[in-house]
Amino acid sequence: MIQGISGAAGVAIGKAFVLPSWEWDLPDQKMDVVDLAKEFERLYEGIRTSRNEIETIKQEFNEVVGPEESSIFDAHLAILEDPVFMSEIQGIIERQYKAAEVAVKEAIDHFVTMFDLLDDEYMKERALDIKDVGNRLLKHLLGAPEITLPSDTQPYILVAKELSPSQLAHLNPNYVLGIVTLIGGKTSHSAIMARALGIPMVSGLENSVNLPVQTGDTLIINGDEGTVYVNPSEKMMEKYKRIRNQQQRKKEQLQVLAKVDAVTKDGIIMNLAANISSTKELEMALRHGAKGVGLFRTEFLYMDRPTFPSIEEQYEVYRHVVERAGGYSVVIRTLDIGGDKQLDYLPLAEEENPFLGYRAIRISLDLKDLFKAQLTAILRASVHGKVKIMYPMISSIDEIREANQVLREAMKDLDQQGIAYDKDIQIGIMIEVPAAVVIADLLAAEVDFFSIGTNDLVQYVLAVDRMNEQIAHLYHPFHPSILRMLKMTADAAHTAGIDISVCGELAGDERAVPIWLELGIHNLSMSPQSLLRVKHRLLNTCAEDAKAVAKSCIAMSKSHDIEAKLEEFIEENAERLN
Ligand code: PEP
Ligand code: MG
């Protein structure tokens, strides 16, 4: 048995598919002068293969998205013929006797660094093209196979050193039985997405430097306990098949609650909305009875593509979500990249502390054209239903005002073009930076609503990186400091008379229900998979009793005692699912 961290609940049983890692191993020995000709021949062969490959991709792309988008590949083809890039590579081979792949890598690094230093968006884009083409060439020189997932006909458990949110976005949940990764914590975005899609996941495998699993191994993964069994015994298989079937039955029992209102035994109504990052997750949310979308993580629209999405493309997606939400509100959060979410075409400098760095609203306020384009698309979608805008990672009043200034400019442009939008659109902010909690009273005067992002708030308040599996045991959403901060935020919102909700993962934790009732928070937004469980808990809770329990929890001094008290309350009020 291998111990890891629970990423997403549930048991999965199946064959492993191990995703090879992308790290290149470059030869470091110098070449003999007599081998130079051979090295050049290898280089030219690699260029020919890369060119053929790019031409094929271009053609495929052309058929799917049209000539405009596919023209990016013309730029790639041009790089393969660029005399400056090529002579740099040739020079390194010729003068330094380095292998072709080393020369290509050094040439890429040289041009990318040079272009990155220029304060010119066009040149920065060229740097990206060079990186892309160079990596393709490298792949051929090294004979590295193209990494593709197994054909979507045989369900598998995906095993990887690390899985980026964009890789996860590509998976077909019908064929991925479960996920195992070496790296990543419970609130990494990959884990959040796995939960949203209902795929059991174990991450942060204890003390494992290499993956202890091979493609074809039979695996049991227990996402509830964070354990993995490799090639288990028959007895183990039987036991876990029973557990898996029981979980399946519970899910089916809960499904009948999809159309029921979320209300406590004594009549307190909660609005349960969903967190989504794709239209795939939206459908899942609707099946689980979500009343609207409380957090649309729009960054996933920007991932896995060669360039930024146009206003039109974004508008189409937002409109689709808003229309599907059927009258319930959709809170669209503006771009929140950085941290563990990256865009291939927007190279962010390596940072010592990416979660404390260039991310979210900081990037939007730096790249204002990009921000304005997104706001324009959201505004245009606002005529199709009830849309709200939310800014992430706010820590000061200035940031809100600066963001609103860009919003006003977007509105002015639309006015001039005679394009309709909701002029009373509500503006809110994520409360996820400790500073925002402390000045919540000041921020409340600037916005229409708060939404508490406990994932980041917990990592910032406790100084526990949400991605770091080594300290995952210190990540305590029920820490007394967090409960106090939740209370401070709720009090500030109530005093100012603005709406408040919670959209971090804690909202989907049924143990937290008494806390929300006590703090007067009646809007929760959570992973689609948590909706029915939390609703079931609410239906079996008397708000008055719950408030008394929460009151005592808020006065406690240890996370462990708080959790124990909340669990005891569930035990006492459990109408058990079998
Ligand atoms: C949060 O930080 O709690 C949150 C909801 O945002 P994200 O998980 O996307 O950072
Ligand atoms: Mg956040």
CSV table of C-alpha atoms in Angstrom, one decimal, residues 271 294 331 390 431 449-453 489 493 499-504 507 521-525:
chain,number,residue,atom,x,y,z
A,271,ASN,CA,-28.6,28.8,-2.2
A,294,GLY,CA,-21.2,30.9,-8.0
A,331,VAL,CA,-20.6,34.8,-11.3
A,390,MET,CA,-15.8,39.0,-9.8
A,431,ILE,CA,-11.9,37.5,-0.4
A,449,PHE,CA,-20.7,41.2,-3.1
A,450,PHE,CA,-17.9,39.2,-1.5
A,451,SER,CA,-17.1,35.6,-2.2
A,452,ILE,CA,-14.7,34.0,0.2
A,453,GLY,CA,-12.0,31.8,-1.4
A,489,THR,CA,-15.7,39.0,6.6
A,493,ALA,CA,-20.6,42.2,4.6
A,499,ASP,CA,-24.2,39.8,-0.4
A,500,ILE,CA,-21.7,37.3,0.8
A,501,SER,CA,-20.9,33.7,-0.3
A,502,VAL,CA,-18.2,31.1,0.0
A,503,CYS,CA,-16.7,29.5,-3.0
A,504,GLY,CA,-13.6,27.8,-1.7
A,507,ALA,CA,-18.1,25.4,1.0
A,521,ILE,CA,-23.9,33.0,5.0
A,522,HIS,CA,-26.7,31.6,2.9
A,523,ASN,CA,-24.9,31.4,-0.5
A,524,LEU,CA,-22.5,28.6,-1.1
A,525,SER,CA,-20.7,27.7,-4.3
